[in-house]
XYZ file of N, CA and C in Angstrom:
363
model
N -26.893 8.038 -10.392
C -27.263 9.115 -8.311
C -26.480 8.147 -7.859
N -25.958 9.153 -6.198
C -24.725 7.718 -5.780
C -25.596 8.394 -4.404
N -25.533 7.195 -3.724
C -25.687 7.717 -2.287
C -24.847 7.074 -1.648
N -24.498 8.292 -0.374
C -23.558 7.457 0.603
C -24.109 7.950 1.585
N -23.367 6.887 2.526
C -23.833 6.520 3.597
C -22.425 6.938 5.106
N -22.504 7.142 5.585
C -21.148 7.979 6.430
C -21.181 6.467 8.247
N -20.612 6.154 8.483
C -20.675 5.756 9.866
C -19.057 5.875 10.353
N -19.167 5.716 11.972
C -17.854 5.114 12.638
C -17.441 6.333 12.821
N -18.109 7.654 13.039
C -18.414 8.734 14.332
C -18.040 8.247 15.386
N -18.022 8.946 16.776
C -18.331 8.674 17.880
C -17.592 9.698 18.857
N -17.044 9.619 19.730
C -16.258 10.071 20.821
C -15.228 9.383 21.653
N -14.338 10.222 21.156
C -12.782 9.951 21.470
C -11.446 10.462 22.587
N -10.940 10.147 22.819
C -10.189 10.609 24.234
C -9.333 10.977 22.598
N -8.494 12.002 22.924
C -7.023 12.799 22.209
C -5.893 11.281 22.508
N -5.705 11.463 20.986
C -4.941 10.548 20.793
C -5.104 9.326 20.772
N -6.391 8.985 20.221
C -7.128 8.300 20.029
C -7.265 8.470 18.690
N -8.086 6.844 18.719
C -8.181 6.635 16.778
C -10.031 5.973 16.217
N -10.310 6.548 14.814
C -10.942 5.992 14.990
C -11.030 5.210 13.078
N -12.066 5.142 12.057
C -12.332 4.738 11.214
C -13.593 4.892 10.791
N -12.875 5.869 10.048
C -15.129 6.035 9.079
C -15.081 5.622 7.929
N -16.262 5.322 7.776
C -16.306 4.628 6.814
C -17.451 5.217 5.376
N -17.292 5.487 4.382
C -18.997 5.907 3.284
C -19.493 4.624 2.499
N -20.693 4.175 2.374
C -21.251 3.082 1.960
C -21.298 3.661 0.550
N -21.490 3.657 -0.939
C -21.917 4.024 -1.898
C -22.798 3.286 -2.397
N -24.061 3.301 -3.016
C -24.621 2.382 -4.198
C -25.522 3.842 -4.974
N -25.685 3.149 -6.007
C -26.343 3.870 -7.145
C -25.395 3.442 -8.387
N -24.807 4.922 -8.965
C -23.103 4.641 -9.796
C -22.434 4.129 -9.175
N -21.398 3.393 -10.622
C -20.256 2.135 -10.406
C -19.452 2.890 -9.595
N -19.335 2.163 -8.959
C -18.502 3.506 -7.398
C -16.758 4.136 -8.126
N -16.105 3.510 -9.626
C -14.996 3.427 -9.914
C -14.955 4.252 -10.332
N -15.995 5.223 -10.466
C -15.997 6.138 -11.925
C -15.799 7.497 -11.315
N -15.942 6.754 -9.762
C -15.117 8.649 -8.733
C -14.370 8.447 -8.155
N -13.814 9.453 -8.322
C -13.040 10.202 -7.063
C -13.843 10.112 -5.875
N -12.595 10.300 -4.498
C -14.342 10.003 -3.363
C -13.336 11.465 -2.339
N -13.908 12.269 -1.574
C -13.387 13.340 -1.066
C -14.435 13.129 0.844
N -13.213 13.132 2.235
C -14.207 13.736 3.023
C -13.208 14.775 3.123
N -14.463 15.497 4.165
C -14.870 16.554 4.197
C -15.007 16.775 5.845
N -14.818 17.964 6.330
C -15.466 17.598 7.521
C -15.811 19.051 7.897
N -16.679 20.824 8.541
C -17.014 21.051 8.723
C -17.192 21.169 10.559
N -16.543 21.298 11.289
C -16.381 21.977 13.217
C -17.842 23.807 13.087
N -18.503 23.582 14.754
C -19.073 24.571 14.397
C -18.534 25.732 13.876
N -18.589 26.986 13.691
C -18.492 28.396 13.077
C -17.472 28.405 12.054
N -17.007 26.707 11.671
C -15.898 27.201 10.904
C -16.805 26.545 9.121
N -15.760 27.161 9.369
C -16.049 26.616 7.240
C -16.047 25.070 6.955
N -16.322 24.513 5.550
C -16.172 23.275 5.558
C -14.450 22.833 5.257
N -14.220 21.870 5.518
C -12.819 21.698 4.769
C -12.365 20.943 4.460
N -12.055 20.612 3.015
C -11.151 19.224 2.958
C -10.827 18.666 3.180
N -10.771 17.290 3.944
C -9.383 16.571 4.730
C -8.541 16.184 3.848
N -9.531 14.823 3.075
C -8.440 13.919 2.274
C -9.213 13.929 0.800
N -8.678 13.501 -0.484
C -9.665 13.172 -1.435
C -8.229 11.863 -1.539
N -9.079 10.861 -2.820
C -8.877 10.072 -3.398
C -9.392 9.886 -5.232
N -8.413 9.087 -5.801
C -9.230 8.814 -6.950
C -9.453 7.576 -7.381
N -10.158 7.390 -8.302
C -10.571 5.994 -8.955
C -9.814 4.938 -8.259
N -9.203 4.510 -8.547
C -9.007 3.695 -7.948
C -7.165 4.047 -7.034
N -7.186 4.672 -5.997
C -6.709 4.764 -4.788
C -5.160 4.775 -5.300
N -5.178 5.352 -6.010
C -4.029 5.729 -6.571
C -3.009 6.952 -6.655
N -3.972 7.685 -6.070
C -3.646 9.035 -5.602
C -4.567 10.024 -4.781
N -3.772 10.468 -3.849
C -4.500 10.665 -2.724
C -4.261 12.328 -1.968
N -4.429 13.115 -1.349
C -3.898 14.533 -1.353
C -5.161 14.922 -0.214
N -4.375 15.329 0.877
C -4.207 14.963 2.746
C -4.311 17.132 2.373
N -5.551 17.343 3.628
C -4.959 19.030 3.765
C -4.344 18.709 5.092
N -3.204 19.594 4.297
C -1.957 19.785 6.597
C -2.486 19.641 7.098
N -3.421 19.804 8.089
C -4.132 19.645 8.872
C -3.887 18.405 9.751
N -4.264 17.184 8.646
C -4.932 16.018 8.857
C -3.565 14.731 8.726
N -1.969 15.271 7.716
C -1.235 15.363 7.135
C 0.178 14.028 7.717
N 0.082 12.438 7.577
C 0.708 12.200 8.622
C -0.004 11.175 9.463
N -1.766 12.052 9.958
C -2.515 11.170 10.870
C -3.878 10.526 10.252
N -3.884 10.396 8.820
C -5.480 10.543 8.163
C -5.191 9.530 6.879
N -5.410 8.815 6.970
C -4.985 7.754 5.859
C -6.883 7.575 5.511
N -6.591 8.081 3.482
C -8.208 7.714 3.422
C -7.337 6.777 2.131
N -8.290 6.179 1.958
C -8.743 4.968 1.316
C -10.024 4.241 0.610
N -10.110 3.364 -0.494
C -11.268 2.749 -0.573
C -10.461 1.612 -1.494
N -12.253 1.157 -1.167
C -12.147 -0.319 -1.864
C -13.556 -0.493 -3.030
N -13.021 -0.595 -3.417
C -14.246 -1.021 -5.369
C -14.744 -1.803 -4.683
N -14.430 -3.340 -4.443
C -15.663 -4.446 -4.338
C -16.175 -4.234 -3.536
N -15.960 -3.597 -2.259
C -17.219 -3.300 -1.268
C -17.684 -2.091 -1.734
N -17.431 -0.810 -2.699
C -18.030 0.542 -2.678
C -17.695 1.199 -1.655
N -16.760 1.391 -1.290
C -16.627 2.105 0.333
C -15.608 3.012 0.458
N -15.595 3.703 1.169
C -14.834 4.748 1.535
C -14.233 4.552 2.805
N -12.807 4.817 2.787
C -12.529 4.823 4.100
C -11.637 6.288 4.658
N -11.840 6.253 6.276
C -11.367 7.203 6.510
C -10.174 6.624 7.864
N -9.284 6.421 7.731
C -8.333 5.783 9.279
C -8.051 7.512 10.198
N -8.266 7.785 11.134
C -7.798 8.894 11.763
C -6.841 8.348 13.066
N -5.842 8.761 13.947
C -5.300 8.544 14.015
C -4.183 9.617 15.051
N -3.932 9.531 16.455
C -3.730 11.209 17.093
C -4.744 11.732 16.563
N -6.127 11.298 17.096
C -6.444 12.762 17.084
C -6.808 13.554 17.834
N -6.826 14.408 17.757
C -6.538 16.156 18.297
C -8.085 17.215 18.647
N -8.675 17.403 19.557
C -9.434 18.275 19.995
C -10.454 18.730 18.625
N -8.821 18.934 17.831
C -9.268 20.678 16.843
C -9.850 19.607 15.984
N -9.270 18.535 16.000
C -10.724 17.731 15.163
C -12.023 17.493 15.189
N -12.400 17.699 16.406
C -13.968 17.697 16.451
C -14.948 18.178 15.036
N -15.619 17.691 14.180
C -16.066 18.415 13.481
C -17.412 17.126 13.468
N -18.764 17.226 12.570
C -19.059 16.683 11.606
C -18.456 16.464 10.265
N -18.001 14.929 9.978
C -17.456 14.403 8.738
C -18.204 13.803 7.208
N -17.713 14.468 6.139
C -18.199 13.924 5.214
C -18.248 13.619 4.329
N -18.041 12.516 3.404
C -17.998 12.139 2.456
C -18.538 12.359 1.113
N -17.865 12.011 -0.177
C -18.818 13.392 -1.035
C -17.574 12.024 -2.411
N -18.372 12.494 -2.982
C -18.335 11.771 -4.831
C -18.236 12.485 -5.284
N -16.847 12.454 -6.278
C -16.039 13.418 -7.038
C -16.929 13.364 -8.255
N -16.905 14.716 -9.431
C -18.092 14.115 -10.613
C -17.070 13.685 -11.478
N -16.254 13.994 -11.495
C -15.166 12.071 -12.257
C -14.085 11.834 -11.494
N -13.241 10.062 -12.058
C -13.082 8.892 -11.256
C -11.451 10.045 -10.700
N -11.268 11.005 -11.948
C -9.237 12.278 -10.721
C -10.194 12.617 -10.124
N -9.238 13.221 -9.672
C -10.051 14.107 -8.144
C -9.775 15.304 -9.611
N -11.591 15.795 -9.380
C -11.876 17.441 -10.230
C -11.548 18.434 -8.903
N -12.238 17.944 -7.975
C -12.460 19.041 -6.622
C -13.972 19.624 -6.966
N -14.481 18.414 -7.691
C -15.938 18.858 -8.222
C -17.083 18.324 -7.093
N -17.497 18.188 -6.302
C -18.460 17.032 -5.752
C -19.804 16.750 -5.961
N -20.465 16.058 -6.398
C -22.378 16.098 -6.936
C -22.981 14.913 -5.939
N -22.820 13.998 -4.570
C -22.912 13.538 -3.553
C -22.731 13.762 -2.030
N -23.717 13.318 -2.142
C -22.488 13.775 -0.785
C -23.716 12.840 0.123
N -22.961 12.417 1.630
C -23.197 11.839 2.411
C -24.385 12.433 3.608
N -25.372 12.245 4.570
C -25.290 12.556 5.862
C -24.728 13.225 6.944
N -23.183 12.713 6.884
C -22.277 13.179 8.016
C -22.315 12.510 9.137
N -21.777 12.311 10.135
C -21.479 11.671 11.210
C -20.013 12.636 12.001
N -20.718 12.662 13.264
C -19.938 13.356 13.900
C -18.548 12.367 14.830
N -17.816 13.688 15.065
C -16.857 13.330 15.248
C -16.264 13.705 17.153
N -16.194 13.124 17.695
C -15.902 14.023 18.921
C -14.804 13.450 19.608
N -14.005 14.612 19.693
C -12.487 13.925 20.714
C -12.228 15.127 21.730
N -11.858 14.221 22.808
C -12.223 14.857 24.144
C -10.795 15.140 23.934
N -10.454 16.108 24.989
C -9.009 16.395 25.774
C -8.697 15.850 27.254
């Protein structure tokens, strides 16, 4: 079992930055890859970034490439999503999720409760 708790969401003006954190507990953190997702009202959930167990492999959605950075600290059992140059269309609930593998398999077994990010224009 893995428990995930996101934090760091909030209200920010367009062009601003936020850093989301995802604290994990339970199973050893380095045993699984991580992903960050978002879902806006009326839209499908979108994976915005993923990272393998070591941080050596990362993937980004085209919509956030060059603006968002995913990272992890295995010693702290925490994943991060640094979001820069935020746009109103980034407004959504952001979720972190634990992959079933330590590489990016795309199959996520555990999810956090989500944190709201609102970007005002």
